[in-house]
Coordinates of C-alpha atoms and ligand atoms in Angstrom, one line a residue:
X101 CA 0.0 0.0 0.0
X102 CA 2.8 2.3 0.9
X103 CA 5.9 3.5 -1.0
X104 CA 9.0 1.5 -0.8
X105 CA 10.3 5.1 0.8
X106 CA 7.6 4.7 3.4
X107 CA 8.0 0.6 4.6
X108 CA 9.8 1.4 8.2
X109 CA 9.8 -1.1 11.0
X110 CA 10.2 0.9 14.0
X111 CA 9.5 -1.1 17.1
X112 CA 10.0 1.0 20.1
X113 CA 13.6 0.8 21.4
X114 CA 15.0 0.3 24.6
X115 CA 15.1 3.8 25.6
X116 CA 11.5 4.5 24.3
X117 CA 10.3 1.2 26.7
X118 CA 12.6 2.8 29.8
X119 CA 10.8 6.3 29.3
X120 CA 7.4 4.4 29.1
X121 CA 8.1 2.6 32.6
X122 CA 9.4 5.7 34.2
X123 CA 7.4 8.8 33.5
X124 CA 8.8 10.6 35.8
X125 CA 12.7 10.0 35.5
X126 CA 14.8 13.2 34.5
X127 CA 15.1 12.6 30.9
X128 CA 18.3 13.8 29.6
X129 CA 17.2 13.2 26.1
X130 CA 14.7 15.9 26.2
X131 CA 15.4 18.6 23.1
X132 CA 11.7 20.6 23.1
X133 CA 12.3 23.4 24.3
X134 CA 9.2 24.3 25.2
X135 CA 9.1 21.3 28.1
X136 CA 12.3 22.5 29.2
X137 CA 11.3 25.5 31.6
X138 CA 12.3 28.3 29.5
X139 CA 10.8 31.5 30.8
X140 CA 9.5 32.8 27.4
X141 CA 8.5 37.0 27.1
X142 CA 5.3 35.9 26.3
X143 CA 3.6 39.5 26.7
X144 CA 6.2 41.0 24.2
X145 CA 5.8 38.0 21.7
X146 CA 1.9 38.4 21.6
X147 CA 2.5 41.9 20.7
X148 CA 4.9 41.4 18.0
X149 CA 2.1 38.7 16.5
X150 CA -0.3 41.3 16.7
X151 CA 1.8 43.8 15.0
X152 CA 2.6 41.2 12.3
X153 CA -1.3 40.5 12.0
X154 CA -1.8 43.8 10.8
X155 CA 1.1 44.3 8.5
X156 CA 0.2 43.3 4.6
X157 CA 0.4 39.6 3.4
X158 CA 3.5 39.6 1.5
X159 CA 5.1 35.7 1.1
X160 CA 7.9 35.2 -0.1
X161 CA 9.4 31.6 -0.9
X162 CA 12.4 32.4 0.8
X163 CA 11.0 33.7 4.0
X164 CA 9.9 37.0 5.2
X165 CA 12.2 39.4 4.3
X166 CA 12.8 41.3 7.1
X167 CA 13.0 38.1 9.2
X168 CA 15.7 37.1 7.0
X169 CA 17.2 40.4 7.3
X170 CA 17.3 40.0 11.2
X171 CA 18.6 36.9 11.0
X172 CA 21.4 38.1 8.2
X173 CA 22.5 40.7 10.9
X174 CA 22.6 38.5 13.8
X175 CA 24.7 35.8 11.3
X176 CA 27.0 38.4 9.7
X177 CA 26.0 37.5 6.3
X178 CA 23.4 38.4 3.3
X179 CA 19.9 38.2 4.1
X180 CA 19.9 37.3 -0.3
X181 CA 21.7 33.9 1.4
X182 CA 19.5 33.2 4.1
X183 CA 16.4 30.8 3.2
X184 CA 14.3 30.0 5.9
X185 CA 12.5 26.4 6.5
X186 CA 9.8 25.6 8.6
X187 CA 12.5 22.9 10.1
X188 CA 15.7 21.4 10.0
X189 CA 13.8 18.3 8.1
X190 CA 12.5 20.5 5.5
X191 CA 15.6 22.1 5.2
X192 CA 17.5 18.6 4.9
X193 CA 14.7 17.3 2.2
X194 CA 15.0 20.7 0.2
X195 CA 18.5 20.1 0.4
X196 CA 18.5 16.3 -0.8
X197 CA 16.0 17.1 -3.7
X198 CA 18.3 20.0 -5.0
X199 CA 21.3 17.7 -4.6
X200 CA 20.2 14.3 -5.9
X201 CA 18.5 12.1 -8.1
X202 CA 16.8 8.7 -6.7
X203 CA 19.9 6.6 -6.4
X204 CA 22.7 9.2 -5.7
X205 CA 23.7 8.9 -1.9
X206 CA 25.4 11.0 0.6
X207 CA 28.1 10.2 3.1
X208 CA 27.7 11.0 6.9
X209 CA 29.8 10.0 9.7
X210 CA 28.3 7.7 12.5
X211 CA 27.3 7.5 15.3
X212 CA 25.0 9.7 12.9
X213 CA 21.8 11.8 13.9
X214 CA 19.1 8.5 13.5
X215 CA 16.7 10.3 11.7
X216 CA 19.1 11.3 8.5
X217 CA 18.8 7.6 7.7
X218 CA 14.9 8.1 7.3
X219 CA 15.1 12.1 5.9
X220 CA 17.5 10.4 2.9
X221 CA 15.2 7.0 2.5
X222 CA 12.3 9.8 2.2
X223 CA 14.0 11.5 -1.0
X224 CA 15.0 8.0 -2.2
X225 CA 18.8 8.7 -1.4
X226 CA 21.1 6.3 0.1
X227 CA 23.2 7.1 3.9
X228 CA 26.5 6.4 3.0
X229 CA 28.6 6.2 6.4
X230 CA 32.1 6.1 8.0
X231 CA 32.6 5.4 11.9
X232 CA 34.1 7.7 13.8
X233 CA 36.9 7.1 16.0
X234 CA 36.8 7.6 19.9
X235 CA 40.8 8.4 21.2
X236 CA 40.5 10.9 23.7
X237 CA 37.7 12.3 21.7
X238 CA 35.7 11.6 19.1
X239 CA 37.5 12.0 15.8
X240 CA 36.3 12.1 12.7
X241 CA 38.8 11.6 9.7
X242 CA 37.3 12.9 6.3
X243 CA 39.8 10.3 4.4
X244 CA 37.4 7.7 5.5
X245 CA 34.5 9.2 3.8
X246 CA 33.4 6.7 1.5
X247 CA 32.7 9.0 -1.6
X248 CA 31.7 7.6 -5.1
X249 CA 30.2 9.0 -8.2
X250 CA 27.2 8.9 -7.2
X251 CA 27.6 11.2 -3.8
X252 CA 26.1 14.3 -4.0
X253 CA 26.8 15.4 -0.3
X254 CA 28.7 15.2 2.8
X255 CA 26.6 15.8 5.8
X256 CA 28.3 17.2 8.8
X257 CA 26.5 17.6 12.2
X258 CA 28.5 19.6 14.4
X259 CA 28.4 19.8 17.2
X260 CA 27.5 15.5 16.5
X261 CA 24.2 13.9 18.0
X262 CA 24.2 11.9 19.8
X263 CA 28.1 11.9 20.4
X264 CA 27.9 15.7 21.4
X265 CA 31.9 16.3 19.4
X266 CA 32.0 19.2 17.8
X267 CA 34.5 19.0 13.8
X268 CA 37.3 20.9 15.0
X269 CA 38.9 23.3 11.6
X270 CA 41.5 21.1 10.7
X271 CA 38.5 17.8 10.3
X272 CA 36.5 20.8 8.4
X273 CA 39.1 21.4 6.4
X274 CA 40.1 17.7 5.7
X275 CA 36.0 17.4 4.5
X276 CA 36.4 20.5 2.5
X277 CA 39.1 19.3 0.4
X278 CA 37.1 16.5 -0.6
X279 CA 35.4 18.3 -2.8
X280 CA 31.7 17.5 -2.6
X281 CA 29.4 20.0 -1.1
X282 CA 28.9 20.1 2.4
X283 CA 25.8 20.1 4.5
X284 CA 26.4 21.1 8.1
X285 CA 24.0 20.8 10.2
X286 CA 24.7 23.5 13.5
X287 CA 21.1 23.2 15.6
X288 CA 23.4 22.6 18.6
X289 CA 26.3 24.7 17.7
X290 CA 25.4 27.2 20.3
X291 CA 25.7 25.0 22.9
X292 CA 29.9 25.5 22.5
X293 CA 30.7 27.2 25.9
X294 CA 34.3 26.4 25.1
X295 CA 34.3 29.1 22.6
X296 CA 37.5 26.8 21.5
X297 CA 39.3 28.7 18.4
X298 CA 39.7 24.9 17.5
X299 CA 36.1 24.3 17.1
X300 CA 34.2 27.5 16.4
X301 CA 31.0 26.7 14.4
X302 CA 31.6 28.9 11.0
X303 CA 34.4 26.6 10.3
X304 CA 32.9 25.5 7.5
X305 CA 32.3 28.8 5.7
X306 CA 36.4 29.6 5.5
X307 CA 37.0 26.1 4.5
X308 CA 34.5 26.1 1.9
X309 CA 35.3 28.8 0.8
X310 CA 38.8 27.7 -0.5
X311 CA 37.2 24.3 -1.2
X312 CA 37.3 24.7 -5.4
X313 CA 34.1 23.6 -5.7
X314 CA 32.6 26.0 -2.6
X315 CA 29.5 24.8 -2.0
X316 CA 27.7 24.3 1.5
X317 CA 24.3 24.7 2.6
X318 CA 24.5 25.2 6.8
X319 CA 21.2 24.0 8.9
X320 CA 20.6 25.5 11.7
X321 CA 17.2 26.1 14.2
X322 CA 16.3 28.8 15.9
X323 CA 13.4 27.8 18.5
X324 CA 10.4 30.2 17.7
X325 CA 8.2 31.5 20.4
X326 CA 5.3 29.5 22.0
X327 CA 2.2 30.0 20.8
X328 CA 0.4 33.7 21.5
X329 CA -2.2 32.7 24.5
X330 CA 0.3 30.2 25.7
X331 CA 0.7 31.6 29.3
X332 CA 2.7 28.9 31.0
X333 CA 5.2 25.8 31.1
X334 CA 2.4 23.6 31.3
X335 CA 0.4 25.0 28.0
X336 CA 3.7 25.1 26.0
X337 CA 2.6 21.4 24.4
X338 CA 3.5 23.2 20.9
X339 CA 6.5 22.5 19.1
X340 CA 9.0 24.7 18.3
X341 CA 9.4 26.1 14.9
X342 CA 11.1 29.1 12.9
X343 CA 14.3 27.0 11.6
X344 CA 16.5 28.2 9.2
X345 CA 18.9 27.2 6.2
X346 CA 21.9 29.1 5.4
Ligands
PLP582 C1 21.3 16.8 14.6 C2 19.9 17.4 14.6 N1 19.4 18.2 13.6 C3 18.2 18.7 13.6 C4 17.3 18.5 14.7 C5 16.0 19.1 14.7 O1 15.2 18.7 13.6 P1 13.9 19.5 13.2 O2 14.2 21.0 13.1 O3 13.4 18.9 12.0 O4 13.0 19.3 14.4 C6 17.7 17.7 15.8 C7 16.8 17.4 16.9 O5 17.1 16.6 17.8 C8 19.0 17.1 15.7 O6 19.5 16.3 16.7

């Protein structure tokens, strides 16, 4: 009945069964930030949906303009190469379909973000991967990535999920020089309280940018506001949206 892109078996996993017995354990695998306690301006955000109720209708396939503006000025770049998706997923299948055709693959270093396995079986694509290597820290060496003909992509998460290691420059580099184009996902990249030179998140602009084919597409969320009426942690059931892709 379903598309061969569609035919998952996804029993639920041991984690999913230890979360079902204990509701009420701390669960450090939480990553909605609406569940998290967040103290959100909720008063401001309601008038800033107001504001933008009255303002003309003016879509644009992009994303708002002057969203993408803000978000150019908070990035340091051109609003022209901001595009905004409703979520990193989107962003990932836009990315896949503009990439690929059914068949091509792209290469991704594991332990991997689980659900790029799914995102690429959605867009008919196959997850080509290469294991990292744990000495000291987890190391990933972009000599290993198994590219062929037929890959369209490298996928970088940085920092990873689930093994939390951020791609230090020199790694970015090393991937660069491969010479496919480069998908880095950063949702977490704020999350670098190091503020290591060694692993600052823009590493993959420079390093693309001397990469002779210097092309990368950077995915990256930005949790959007509850809900206007939301007035508390225990109404903030809505997920977060307002991703974008750089
Ligand atoms: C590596 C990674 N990318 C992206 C996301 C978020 O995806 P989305 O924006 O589609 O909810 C997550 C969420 O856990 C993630 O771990």
């Amino acid at each position: 009945m379903f598309s061969r892109r569609a035919q998952w078996n996804a029993p639920p996993n041991r984690l999913a069964l230890a979360r079902a017995r204990h509701p009420h354990a701390l669960d450090l695998t939480e990553s909605n930030p609406t569940r998290a306690g967040i103290h959100y301006p909720l008063d401001e955000i309601s008038e800033a949906f107001a504001r933008a109720a009255r303002a003309p209708y003016e879509p644009d396939p992009r994303g708002i303009r002057s969203a993408r503006e803000t978000l150019a000025e908070h990035l340091g770049c051109d609003a022209e190469d901001l595009l905004i998706t409703a979520s990193t997923s989107e962003a990932y299948s836009f990315l896949f379909k503009l990439l690929t055709d059914p068949g091509d693959n792209v290469v991704t270093a594991i332990p991997a973000y689980p659900l790029l396995e799914h995102l690429a079986q959605m867009e008919q694509v196959e997850q080509r991967t290469f294991a990292m290597e744990f000495h000291k820290r987890w190391e990933l060496d972009a000599a290993r990535m198994p590219i062929d003909d037929r890959t369209r992509a490298a996928i970088v998460v940085n920092p990873n999920n689930p093994t939390g290691s951020y791609v230090t420059r020199p790694e970015q580099d090393a991937i660069a020089a491969r010479g496919v184009p480069i998908i880095s996902d950063e949702v977490f990249v704020d999350f670098d309280f190091s503020r290591s030179s060694d692993t600052r998140p823009s590493l993959v602009i420079p390093s693309v940018a001397r990469n002779p084919g210097g092309r990368a597409a950077r995915v990256k969320s930005v949790p959007a506001p509850p809900r206007p009426g939301c007035d508390g942690p225990a109404s903030r059931g809505t997920r977060a949206g307002g991703r974008r892709a750089t």
